[in-house]
mmCIF file of C-alpha atoms in Angstrom:
data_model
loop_
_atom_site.group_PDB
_atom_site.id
_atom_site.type_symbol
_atom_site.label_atom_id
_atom_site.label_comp_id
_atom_site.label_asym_id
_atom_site.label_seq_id
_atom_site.Cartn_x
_atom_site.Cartn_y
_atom_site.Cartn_z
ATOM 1 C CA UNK A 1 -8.713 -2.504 12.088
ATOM 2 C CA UNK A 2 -8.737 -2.030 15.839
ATOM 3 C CA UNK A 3 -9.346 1.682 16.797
ATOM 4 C CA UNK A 4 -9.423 1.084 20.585
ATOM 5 C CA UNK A 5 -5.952 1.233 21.067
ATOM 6 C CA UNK A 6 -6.145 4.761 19.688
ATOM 7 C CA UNK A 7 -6.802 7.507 22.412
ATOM 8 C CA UNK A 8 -6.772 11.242 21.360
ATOM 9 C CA UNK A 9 -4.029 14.028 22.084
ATOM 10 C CA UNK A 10 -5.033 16.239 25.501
ATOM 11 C CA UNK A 11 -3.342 19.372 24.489
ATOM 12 C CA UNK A 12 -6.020 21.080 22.625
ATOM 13 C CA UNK A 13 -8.371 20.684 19.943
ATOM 14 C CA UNK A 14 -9.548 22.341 16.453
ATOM 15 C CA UNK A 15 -11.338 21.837 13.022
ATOM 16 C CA UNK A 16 -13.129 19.643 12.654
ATOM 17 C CA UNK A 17 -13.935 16.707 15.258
ATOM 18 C CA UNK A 18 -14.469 13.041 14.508
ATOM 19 C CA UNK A 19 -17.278 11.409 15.513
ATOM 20 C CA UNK A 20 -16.668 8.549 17.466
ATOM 21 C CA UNK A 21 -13.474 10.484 19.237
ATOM 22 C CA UNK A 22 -16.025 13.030 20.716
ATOM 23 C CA UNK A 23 -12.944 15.087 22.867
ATOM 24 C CA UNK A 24 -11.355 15.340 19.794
ATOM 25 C CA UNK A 25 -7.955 15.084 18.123
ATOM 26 C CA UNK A 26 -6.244 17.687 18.174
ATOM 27 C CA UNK A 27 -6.889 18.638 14.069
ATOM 28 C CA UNK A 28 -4.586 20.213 11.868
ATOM 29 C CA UNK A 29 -5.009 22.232 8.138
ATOM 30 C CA UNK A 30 -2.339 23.462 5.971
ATOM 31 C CA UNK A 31 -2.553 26.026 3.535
ATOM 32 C CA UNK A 32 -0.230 25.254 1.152
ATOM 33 C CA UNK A 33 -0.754 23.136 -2.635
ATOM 34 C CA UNK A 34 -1.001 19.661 -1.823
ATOM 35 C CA UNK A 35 -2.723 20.049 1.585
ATOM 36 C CA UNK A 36 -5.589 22.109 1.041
ATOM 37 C CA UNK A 37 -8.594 20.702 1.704
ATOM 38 C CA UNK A 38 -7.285 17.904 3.928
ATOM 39 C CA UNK A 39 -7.357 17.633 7.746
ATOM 40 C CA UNK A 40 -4.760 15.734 9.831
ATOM 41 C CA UNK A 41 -6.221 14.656 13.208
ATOM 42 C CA UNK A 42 -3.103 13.674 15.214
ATOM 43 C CA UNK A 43 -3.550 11.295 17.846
ATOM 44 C CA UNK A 44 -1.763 9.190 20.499
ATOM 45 C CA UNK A 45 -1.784 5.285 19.659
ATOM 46 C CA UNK A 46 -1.629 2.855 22.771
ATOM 47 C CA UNK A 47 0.389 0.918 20.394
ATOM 48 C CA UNK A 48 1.548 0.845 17.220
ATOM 49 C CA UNK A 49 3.246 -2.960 16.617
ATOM 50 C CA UNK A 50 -0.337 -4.839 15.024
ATOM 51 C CA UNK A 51 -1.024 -8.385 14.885
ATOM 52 C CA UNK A 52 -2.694 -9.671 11.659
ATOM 53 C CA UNK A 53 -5.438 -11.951 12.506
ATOM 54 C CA UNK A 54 -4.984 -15.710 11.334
ATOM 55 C CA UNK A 55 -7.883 -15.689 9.105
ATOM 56 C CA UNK A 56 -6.782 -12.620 7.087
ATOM 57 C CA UNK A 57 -4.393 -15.186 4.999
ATOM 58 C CA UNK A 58 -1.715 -12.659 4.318
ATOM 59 C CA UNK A 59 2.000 -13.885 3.951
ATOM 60 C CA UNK A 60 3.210 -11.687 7.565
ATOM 61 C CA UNK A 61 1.957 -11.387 10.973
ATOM 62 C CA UNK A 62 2.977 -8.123 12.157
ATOM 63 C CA UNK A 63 2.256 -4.595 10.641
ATOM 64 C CA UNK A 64 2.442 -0.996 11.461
ATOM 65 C CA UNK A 65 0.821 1.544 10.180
ATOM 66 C CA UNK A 66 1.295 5.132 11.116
ATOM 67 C CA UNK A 67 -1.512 6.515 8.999
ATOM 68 C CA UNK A 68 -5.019 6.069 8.397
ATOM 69 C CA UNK A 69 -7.176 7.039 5.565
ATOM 70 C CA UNK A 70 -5.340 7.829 2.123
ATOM 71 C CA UNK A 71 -4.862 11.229 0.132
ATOM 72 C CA UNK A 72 -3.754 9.270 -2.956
ATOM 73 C CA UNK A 73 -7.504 8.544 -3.289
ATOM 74 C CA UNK A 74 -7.398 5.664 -5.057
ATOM 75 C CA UNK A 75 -11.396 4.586 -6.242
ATOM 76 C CA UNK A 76 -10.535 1.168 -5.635
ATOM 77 C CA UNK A 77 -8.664 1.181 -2.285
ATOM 78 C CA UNK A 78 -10.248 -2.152 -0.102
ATOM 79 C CA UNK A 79 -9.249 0.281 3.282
ATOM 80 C CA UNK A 80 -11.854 2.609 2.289
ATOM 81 C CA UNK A 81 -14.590 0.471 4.775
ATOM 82 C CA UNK A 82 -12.053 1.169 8.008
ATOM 83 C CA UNK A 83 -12.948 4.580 7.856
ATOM 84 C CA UNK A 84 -16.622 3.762 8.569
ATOM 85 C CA UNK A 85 -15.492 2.659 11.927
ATOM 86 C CA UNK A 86 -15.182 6.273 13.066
ATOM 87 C CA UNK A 87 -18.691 7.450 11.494
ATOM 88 C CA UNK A 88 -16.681 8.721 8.883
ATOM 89 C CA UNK A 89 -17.676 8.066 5.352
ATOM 90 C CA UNK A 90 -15.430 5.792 2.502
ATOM 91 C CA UNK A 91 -15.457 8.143 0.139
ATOM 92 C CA UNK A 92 -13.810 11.842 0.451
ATOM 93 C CA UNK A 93 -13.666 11.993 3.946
ATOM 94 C CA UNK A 94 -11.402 8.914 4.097
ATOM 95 C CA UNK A 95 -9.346 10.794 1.129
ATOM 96 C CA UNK A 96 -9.257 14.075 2.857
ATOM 97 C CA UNK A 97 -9.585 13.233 6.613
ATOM 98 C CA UNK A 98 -6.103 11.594 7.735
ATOM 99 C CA UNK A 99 -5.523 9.673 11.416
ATOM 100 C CA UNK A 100 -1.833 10.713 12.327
ATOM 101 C CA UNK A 101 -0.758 8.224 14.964
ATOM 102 C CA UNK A 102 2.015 10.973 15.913
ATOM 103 C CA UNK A 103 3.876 9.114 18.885
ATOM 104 C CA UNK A 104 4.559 5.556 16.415
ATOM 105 C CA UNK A 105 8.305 5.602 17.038
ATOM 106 C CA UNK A 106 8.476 6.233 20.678
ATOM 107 C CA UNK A 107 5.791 3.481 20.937
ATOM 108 C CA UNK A 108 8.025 1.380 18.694
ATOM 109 C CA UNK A 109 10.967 2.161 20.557
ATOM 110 C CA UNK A 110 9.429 0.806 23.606
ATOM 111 C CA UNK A 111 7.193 -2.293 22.082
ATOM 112 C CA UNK A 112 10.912 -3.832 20.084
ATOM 113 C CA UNK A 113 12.491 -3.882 23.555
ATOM 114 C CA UNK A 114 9.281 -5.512 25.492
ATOM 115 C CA UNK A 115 10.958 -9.313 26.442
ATOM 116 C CA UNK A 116 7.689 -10.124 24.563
ATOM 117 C CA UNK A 117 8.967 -8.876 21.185
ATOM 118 C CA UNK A 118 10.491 -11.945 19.348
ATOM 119 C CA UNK A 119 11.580 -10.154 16.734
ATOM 120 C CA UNK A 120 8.851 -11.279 13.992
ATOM 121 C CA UNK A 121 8.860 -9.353 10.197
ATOM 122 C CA UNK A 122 6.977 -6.327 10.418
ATOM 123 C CA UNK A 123 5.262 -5.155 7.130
ATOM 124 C CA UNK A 124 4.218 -1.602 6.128
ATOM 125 C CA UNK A 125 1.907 0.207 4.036
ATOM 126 C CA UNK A 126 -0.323 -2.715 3.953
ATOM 127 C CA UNK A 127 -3.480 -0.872 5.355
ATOM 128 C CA UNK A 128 -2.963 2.615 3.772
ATOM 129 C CA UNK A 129 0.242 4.044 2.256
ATOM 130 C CA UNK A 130 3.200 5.147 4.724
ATOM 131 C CA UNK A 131 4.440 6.693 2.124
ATOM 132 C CA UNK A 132 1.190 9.453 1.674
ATOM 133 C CA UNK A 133 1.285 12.915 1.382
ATOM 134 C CA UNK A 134 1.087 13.614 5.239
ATOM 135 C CA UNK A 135 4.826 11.735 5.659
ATOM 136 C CA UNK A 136 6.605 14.362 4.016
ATOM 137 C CA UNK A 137 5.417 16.610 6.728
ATOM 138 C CA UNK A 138 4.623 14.479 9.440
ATOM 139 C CA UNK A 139 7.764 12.256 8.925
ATOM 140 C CA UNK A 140 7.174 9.216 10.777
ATOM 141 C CA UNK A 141 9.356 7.037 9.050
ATOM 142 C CA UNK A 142 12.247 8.583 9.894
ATOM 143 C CA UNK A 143 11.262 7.537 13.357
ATOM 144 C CA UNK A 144 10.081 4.592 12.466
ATOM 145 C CA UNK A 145 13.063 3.033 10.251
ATOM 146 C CA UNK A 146 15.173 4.540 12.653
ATOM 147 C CA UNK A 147 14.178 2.165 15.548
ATOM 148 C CA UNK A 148 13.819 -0.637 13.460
ATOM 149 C CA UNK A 149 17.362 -0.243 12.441
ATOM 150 C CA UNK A 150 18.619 0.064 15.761
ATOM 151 C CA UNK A 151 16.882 -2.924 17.256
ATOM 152 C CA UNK A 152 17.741 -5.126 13.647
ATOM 153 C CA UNK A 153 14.246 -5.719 13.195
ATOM 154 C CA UNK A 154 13.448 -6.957 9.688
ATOM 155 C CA UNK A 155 10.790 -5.334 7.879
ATOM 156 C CA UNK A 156 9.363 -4.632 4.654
ATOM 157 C CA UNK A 157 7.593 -2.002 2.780
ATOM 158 C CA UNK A 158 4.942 -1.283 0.117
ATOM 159 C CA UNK A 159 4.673 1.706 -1.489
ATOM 160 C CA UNK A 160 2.805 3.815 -4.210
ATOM 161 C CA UNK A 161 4.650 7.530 -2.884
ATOM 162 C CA UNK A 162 8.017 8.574 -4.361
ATOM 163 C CA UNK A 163 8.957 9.798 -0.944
ATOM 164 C CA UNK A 164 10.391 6.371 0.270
ATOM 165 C CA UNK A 165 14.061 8.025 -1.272
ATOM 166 C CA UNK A 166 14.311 10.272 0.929
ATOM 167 C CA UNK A 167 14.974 7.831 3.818
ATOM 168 C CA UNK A 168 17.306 5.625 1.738
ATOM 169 C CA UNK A 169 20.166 6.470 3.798
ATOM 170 C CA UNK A 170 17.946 4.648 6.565
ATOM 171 C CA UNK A 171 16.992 2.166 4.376
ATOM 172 C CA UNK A 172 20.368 0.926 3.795
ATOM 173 C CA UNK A 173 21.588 0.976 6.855
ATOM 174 C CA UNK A 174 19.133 -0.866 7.831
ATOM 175 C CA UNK A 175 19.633 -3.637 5.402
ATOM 176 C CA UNK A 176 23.278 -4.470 6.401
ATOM 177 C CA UNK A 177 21.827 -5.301 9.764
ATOM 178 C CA UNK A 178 18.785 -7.150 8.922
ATOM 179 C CA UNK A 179 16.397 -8.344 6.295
ATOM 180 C CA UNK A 180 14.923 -5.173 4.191
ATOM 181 C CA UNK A 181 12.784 -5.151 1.068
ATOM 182 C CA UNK A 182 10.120 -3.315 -0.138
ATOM 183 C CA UNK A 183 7.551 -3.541 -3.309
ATOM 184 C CA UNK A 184 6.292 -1.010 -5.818
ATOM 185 C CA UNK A 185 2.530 -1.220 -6.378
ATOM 186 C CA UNK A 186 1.823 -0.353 -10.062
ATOM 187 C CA UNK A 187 -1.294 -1.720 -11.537
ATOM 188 C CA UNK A 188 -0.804 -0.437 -15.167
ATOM 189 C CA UNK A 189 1.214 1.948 -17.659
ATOM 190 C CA UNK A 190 0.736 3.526 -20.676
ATOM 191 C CA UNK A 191 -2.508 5.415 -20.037
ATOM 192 C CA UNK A 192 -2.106 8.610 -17.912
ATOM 193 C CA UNK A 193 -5.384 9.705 -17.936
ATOM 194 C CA UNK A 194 -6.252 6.310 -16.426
ATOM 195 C CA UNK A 195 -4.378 6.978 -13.996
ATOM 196 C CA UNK A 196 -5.272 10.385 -12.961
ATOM 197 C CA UNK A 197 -9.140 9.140 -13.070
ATOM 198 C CA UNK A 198 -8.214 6.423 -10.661
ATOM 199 C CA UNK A 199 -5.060 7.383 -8.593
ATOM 200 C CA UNK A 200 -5.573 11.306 -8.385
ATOM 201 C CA UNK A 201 -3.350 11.660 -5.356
ATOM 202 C CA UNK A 202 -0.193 9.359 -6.184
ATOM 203 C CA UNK A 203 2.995 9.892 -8.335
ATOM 204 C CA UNK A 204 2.646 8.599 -12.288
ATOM 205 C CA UNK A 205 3.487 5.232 -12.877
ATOM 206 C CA UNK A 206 6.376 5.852 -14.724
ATOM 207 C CA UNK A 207 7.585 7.728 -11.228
ATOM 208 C CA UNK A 208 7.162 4.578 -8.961
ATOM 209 C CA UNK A 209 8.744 2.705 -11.600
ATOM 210 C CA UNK A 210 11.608 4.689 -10.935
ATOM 211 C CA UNK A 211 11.522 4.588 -7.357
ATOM 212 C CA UNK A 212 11.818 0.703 -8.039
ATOM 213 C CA UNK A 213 14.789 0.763 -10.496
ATOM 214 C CA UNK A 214 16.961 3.278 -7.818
ATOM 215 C CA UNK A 215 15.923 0.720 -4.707
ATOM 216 C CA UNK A 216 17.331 -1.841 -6.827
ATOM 217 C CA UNK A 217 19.858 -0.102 -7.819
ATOM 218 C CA UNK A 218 21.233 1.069 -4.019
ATOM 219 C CA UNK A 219 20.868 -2.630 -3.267
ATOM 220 C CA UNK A 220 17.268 -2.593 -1.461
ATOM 221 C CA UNK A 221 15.753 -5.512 -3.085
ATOM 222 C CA UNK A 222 12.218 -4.034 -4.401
ATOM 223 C CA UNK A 223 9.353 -5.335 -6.573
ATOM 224 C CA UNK A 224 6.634 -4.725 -8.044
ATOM 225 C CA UNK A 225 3.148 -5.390 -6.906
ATOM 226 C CA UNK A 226 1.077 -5.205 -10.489
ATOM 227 C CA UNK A 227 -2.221 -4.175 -8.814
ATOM 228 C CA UNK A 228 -5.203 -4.098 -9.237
ATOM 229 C CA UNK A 229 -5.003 -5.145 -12.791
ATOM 230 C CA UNK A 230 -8.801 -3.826 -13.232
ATOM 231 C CA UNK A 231 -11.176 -5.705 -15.969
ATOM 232 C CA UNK A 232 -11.494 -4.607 -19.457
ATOM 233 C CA UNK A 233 -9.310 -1.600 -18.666
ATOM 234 C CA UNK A 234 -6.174 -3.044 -17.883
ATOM 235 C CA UNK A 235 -5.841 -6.305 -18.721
ATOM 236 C CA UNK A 236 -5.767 -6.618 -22.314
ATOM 237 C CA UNK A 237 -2.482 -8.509 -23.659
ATOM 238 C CA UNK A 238 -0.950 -5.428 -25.106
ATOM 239 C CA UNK A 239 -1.519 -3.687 -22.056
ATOM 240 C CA UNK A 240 0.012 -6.602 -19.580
ATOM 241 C CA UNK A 241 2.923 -6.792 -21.469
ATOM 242 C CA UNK A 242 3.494 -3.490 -22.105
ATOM 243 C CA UNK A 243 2.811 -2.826 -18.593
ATOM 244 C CA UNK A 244 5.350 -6.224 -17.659
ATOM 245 C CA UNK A 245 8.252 -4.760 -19.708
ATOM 246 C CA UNK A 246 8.746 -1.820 -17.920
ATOM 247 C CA UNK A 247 8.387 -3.532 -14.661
ATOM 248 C CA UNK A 248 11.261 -5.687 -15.976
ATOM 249 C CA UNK A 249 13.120 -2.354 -17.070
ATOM 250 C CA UNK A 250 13.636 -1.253 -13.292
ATOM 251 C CA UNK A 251 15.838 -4.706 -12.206
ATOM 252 C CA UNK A 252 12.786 -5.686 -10.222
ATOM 253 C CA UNK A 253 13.183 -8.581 -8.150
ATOM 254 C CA UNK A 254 9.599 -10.448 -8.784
ATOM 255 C CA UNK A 255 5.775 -8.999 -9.982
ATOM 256 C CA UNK A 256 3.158 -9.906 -8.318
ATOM 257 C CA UNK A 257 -0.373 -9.322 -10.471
ATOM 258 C CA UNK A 258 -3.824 -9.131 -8.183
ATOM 259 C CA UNK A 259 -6.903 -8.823 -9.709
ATOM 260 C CA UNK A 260 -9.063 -6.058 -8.753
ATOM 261 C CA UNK A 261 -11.349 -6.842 -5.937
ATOM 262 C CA UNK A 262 -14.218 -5.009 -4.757
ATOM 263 C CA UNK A 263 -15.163 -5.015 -0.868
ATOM 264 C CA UNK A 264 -18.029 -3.351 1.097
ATOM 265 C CA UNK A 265 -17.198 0.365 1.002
ATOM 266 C CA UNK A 266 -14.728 0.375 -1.697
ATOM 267 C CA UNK A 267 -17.563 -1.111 -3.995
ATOM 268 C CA UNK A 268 -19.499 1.386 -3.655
ATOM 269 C CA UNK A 269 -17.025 3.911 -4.474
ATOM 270 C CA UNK A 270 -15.352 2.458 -7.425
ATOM 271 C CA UNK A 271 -19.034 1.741 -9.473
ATOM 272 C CA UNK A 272 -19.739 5.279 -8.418
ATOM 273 C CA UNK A 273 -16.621 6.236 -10.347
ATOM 274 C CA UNK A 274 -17.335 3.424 -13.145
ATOM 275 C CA UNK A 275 -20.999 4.512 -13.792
ATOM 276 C CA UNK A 276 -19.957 8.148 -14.227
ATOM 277 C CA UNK A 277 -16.580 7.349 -16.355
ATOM 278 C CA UNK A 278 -17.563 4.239 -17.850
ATOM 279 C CA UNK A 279 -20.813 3.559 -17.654
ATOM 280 C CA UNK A 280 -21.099 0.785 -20.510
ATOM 281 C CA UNK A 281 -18.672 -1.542 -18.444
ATOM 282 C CA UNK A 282 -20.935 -1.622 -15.513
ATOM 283 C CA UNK A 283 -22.933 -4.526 -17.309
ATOM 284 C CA UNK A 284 -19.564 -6.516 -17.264
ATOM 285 C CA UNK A 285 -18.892 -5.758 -13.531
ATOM 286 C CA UNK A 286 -21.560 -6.455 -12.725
ATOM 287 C CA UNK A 287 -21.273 -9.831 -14.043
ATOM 288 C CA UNK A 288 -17.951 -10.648 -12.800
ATOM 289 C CA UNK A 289 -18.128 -9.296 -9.293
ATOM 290 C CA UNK A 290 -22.015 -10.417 -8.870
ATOM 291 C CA UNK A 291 -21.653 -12.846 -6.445
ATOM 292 C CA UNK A 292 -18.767 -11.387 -4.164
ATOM 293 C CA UNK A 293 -15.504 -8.825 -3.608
ATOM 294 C CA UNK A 294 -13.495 -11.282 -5.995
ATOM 295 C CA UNK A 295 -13.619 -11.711 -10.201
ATOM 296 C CA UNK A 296 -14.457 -15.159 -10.950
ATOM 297 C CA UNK A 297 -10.910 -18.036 -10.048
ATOM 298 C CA UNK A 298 -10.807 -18.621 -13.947
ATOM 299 C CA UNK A 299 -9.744 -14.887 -14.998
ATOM 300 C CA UNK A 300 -7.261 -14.707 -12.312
ATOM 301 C CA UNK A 301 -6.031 -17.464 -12.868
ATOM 302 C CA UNK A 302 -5.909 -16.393 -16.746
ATOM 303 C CA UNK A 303 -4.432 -13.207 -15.744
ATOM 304 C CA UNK A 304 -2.111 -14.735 -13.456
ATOM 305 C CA UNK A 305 -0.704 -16.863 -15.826
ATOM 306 C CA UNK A 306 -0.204 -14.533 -18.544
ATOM 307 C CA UNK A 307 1.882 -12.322 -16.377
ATOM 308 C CA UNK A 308 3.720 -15.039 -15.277
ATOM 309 C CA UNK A 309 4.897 -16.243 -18.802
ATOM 310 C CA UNK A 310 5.921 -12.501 -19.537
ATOM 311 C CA UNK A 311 7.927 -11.928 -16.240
ATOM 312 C CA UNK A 312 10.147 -14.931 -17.684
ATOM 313 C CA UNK A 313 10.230 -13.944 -21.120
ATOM 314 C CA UNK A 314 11.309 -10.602 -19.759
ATOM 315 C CA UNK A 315 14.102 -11.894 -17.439
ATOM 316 C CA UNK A 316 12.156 -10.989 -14.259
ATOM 317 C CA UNK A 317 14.063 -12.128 -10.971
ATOM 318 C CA UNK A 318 17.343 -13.460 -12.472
ATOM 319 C CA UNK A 319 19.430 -10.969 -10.578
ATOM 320 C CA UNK A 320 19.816 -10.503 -7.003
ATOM 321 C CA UNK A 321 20.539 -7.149 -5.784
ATOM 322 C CA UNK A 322 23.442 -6.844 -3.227
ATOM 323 C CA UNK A 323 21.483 -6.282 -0.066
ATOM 324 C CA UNK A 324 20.009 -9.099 -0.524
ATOM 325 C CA UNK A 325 23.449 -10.890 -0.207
ATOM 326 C CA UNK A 326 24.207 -9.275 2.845
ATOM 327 C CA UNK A 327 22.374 -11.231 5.366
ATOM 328 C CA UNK A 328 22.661 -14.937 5.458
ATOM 329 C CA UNK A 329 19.650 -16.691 4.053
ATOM 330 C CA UNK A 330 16.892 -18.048 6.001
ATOM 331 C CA UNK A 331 17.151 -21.338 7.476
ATOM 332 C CA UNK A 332 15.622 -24.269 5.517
ATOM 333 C CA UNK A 333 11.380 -23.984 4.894
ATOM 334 C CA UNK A 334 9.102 -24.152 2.139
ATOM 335 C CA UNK A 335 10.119 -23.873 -1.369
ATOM 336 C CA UNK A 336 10.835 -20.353 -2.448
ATOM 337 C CA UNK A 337 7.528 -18.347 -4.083
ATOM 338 C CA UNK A 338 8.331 -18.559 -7.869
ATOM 339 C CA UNK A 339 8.885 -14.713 -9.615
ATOM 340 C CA UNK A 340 5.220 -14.656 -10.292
ATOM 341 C CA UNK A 341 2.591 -17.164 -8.778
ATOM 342 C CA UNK A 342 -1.229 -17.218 -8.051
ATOM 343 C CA UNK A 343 -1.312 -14.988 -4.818
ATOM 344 C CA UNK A 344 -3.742 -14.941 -1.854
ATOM 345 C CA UNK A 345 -6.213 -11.799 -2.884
ATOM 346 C CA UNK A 346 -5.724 -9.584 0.255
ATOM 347 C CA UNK A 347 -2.116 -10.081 0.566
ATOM 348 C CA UNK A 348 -0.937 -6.701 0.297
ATOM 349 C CA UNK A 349 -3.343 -3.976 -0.980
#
């Protein structure tokens, strides 16, 4: 993450200030349930179009992302470290303390029409979620999808919030001018308390499923992302399949299981959480993630193929949805990604 193309609004100043933007952003609270106890510094991006450097081996070159820090809280969440880049911490204050890059559309506006702009896929909620508690009142992505559907920008979107139907007027529109999909993340079902202990802030699984099934089903080709698939809690073959069959329930177009993976702040957090919750699986981490962020190429690759033999038990990927008819397919390239495949850890979340 880059925070010098971040400068901080001029027009006042309140709550809170952050560190390492000593002027201050101008820092908002709300009062009302959902809010309280979370402050929104809203600031003014120098640009909001990012390139993803080459080393970072994700499948897309260009993101945006209007938010930073999380209030779905997720204990595992690899963008907990970014926050340390402002001397803020990775645990609550990157739940609780949210960057609002309030000018992304007119940046957008401005950076799609640049003669340098070729046009390149732009993915979101890659970082943090766009999709987060703060969009339903800051509503960026009207702004956002708006200008991408103007200029017929392609773009994609990945999502744990519900709130991505509200813009699925925009959505659609957007996709009989371009290319426009989005994916799902869902790690596991079947165990609401789970869930709650490890994604306090976002929708129930069965909600994002959902969200997947009426994408689909309004012809916005959407997947699922099955992560993280976390060790010993998730992963069991009842649990996979389970977990598999209602991903195949919602007319998703592929899954795509990652392992859990631990990096430097996130770590931290998540055995925090584990030793308190859990505390006899800590041994077994311990083991597995001993020697780095990732479990050891043998699970995943176990893991990997299990759900892979379930999406095509389950039928997943057969059908295409109609917006993905709309635009004429790509021209020629590599052979297409099969409905569930080995990915790159890092790729999305």
């Amino acid at each position: 993450m880059r925070w010098e193309n971040l400068r901080v609004s001029d027009d006042g100043a309140g709550g809170d200030a952050i560190p390492l933007l000593p002027r201050g952003a101008v820092a908002q609270t709300f009062d009302t349930p959902g809010f309280r106890g979370i402050t929104f510094y809203e600031i003014h991006a120098r640009s909001i179009i990012n390139r993803v450097p080459a080393a970072s081996r994700v499948p897309f070159e260009w993101t945006i992302n209007p938010y930073r820090g999380c209030s779905h809280a997720c204990v595992y969440c690899f963008a907990r470290k970014t926050h340390e880049y402002l001397d803020l911490n990775a645990g609550p204050d990157f739940d609780s303390k949210i960057i609002v890059k309030v000018n992304a559309a007119e940046l957008l506006r401005k950076e799609l029409a640049a003669p340098s702009w070729s046009g390149g896929h732009i993915a979101m909620g890659t970082n943090v979620d766009c999709y987060q508690r703060a969009e339903g009142r800051y509503r960026l992505m009207r702004g956002i999808l708006t200008t991408l559907r103007d200029a017929a920008n392609p773009f994609s979107i990945l999502t744990k919030g519900s709130l991505i139907l509200r813009d699925l007027d925009l959505l659609t529109q957007a996709a009989e001018v371009t290319r426009v999909s989005a994916n799902v993340s869902v790690g596991f079902t079947g165990d609401d308390d789970l869930w709650r202990a490890v994604e306090p802030g976002t929708p129930s699984p069965r909600t994002r499923l959902e969200v997947c099934a009426t994408l689909n089903a309004h012809g916005i080709p959407s997947g699922v992302l099955m992560a993280p698939i976390l060790p010993y809690l998730t992963d069991s073959p009842r649990r996979l399949r389970e977990t598999v069959r209602r991903i195949a329930e919602t007319g998703a177009t592929s899954v795509t299981p990652l392992v859990l993976h631990l990096r430097p702040g996130a770590r931290e957090w998540f055995m925090t959480w584990l030793s308190r919750e859990h505390p006899g699986l800590v041994p077994r981490y311990r083991e597995l993630y001993g020697r780095g962020a990732y479990a050891p190429k043998a699970y995943q690759q176990r893991i990997v193929q299990r759900v892979a033999e379930l999406a095509e038990e389950y039928g997943i990927g057969r059908s295409t949805p109609r917006a993905a008819r709309r635009i004429p397919p790509p021209p020629p390239g590599p052979a297409a990604v099969p409905r569930a495949t080995e990915p790159e850890q890092l790729s999305l979340l």
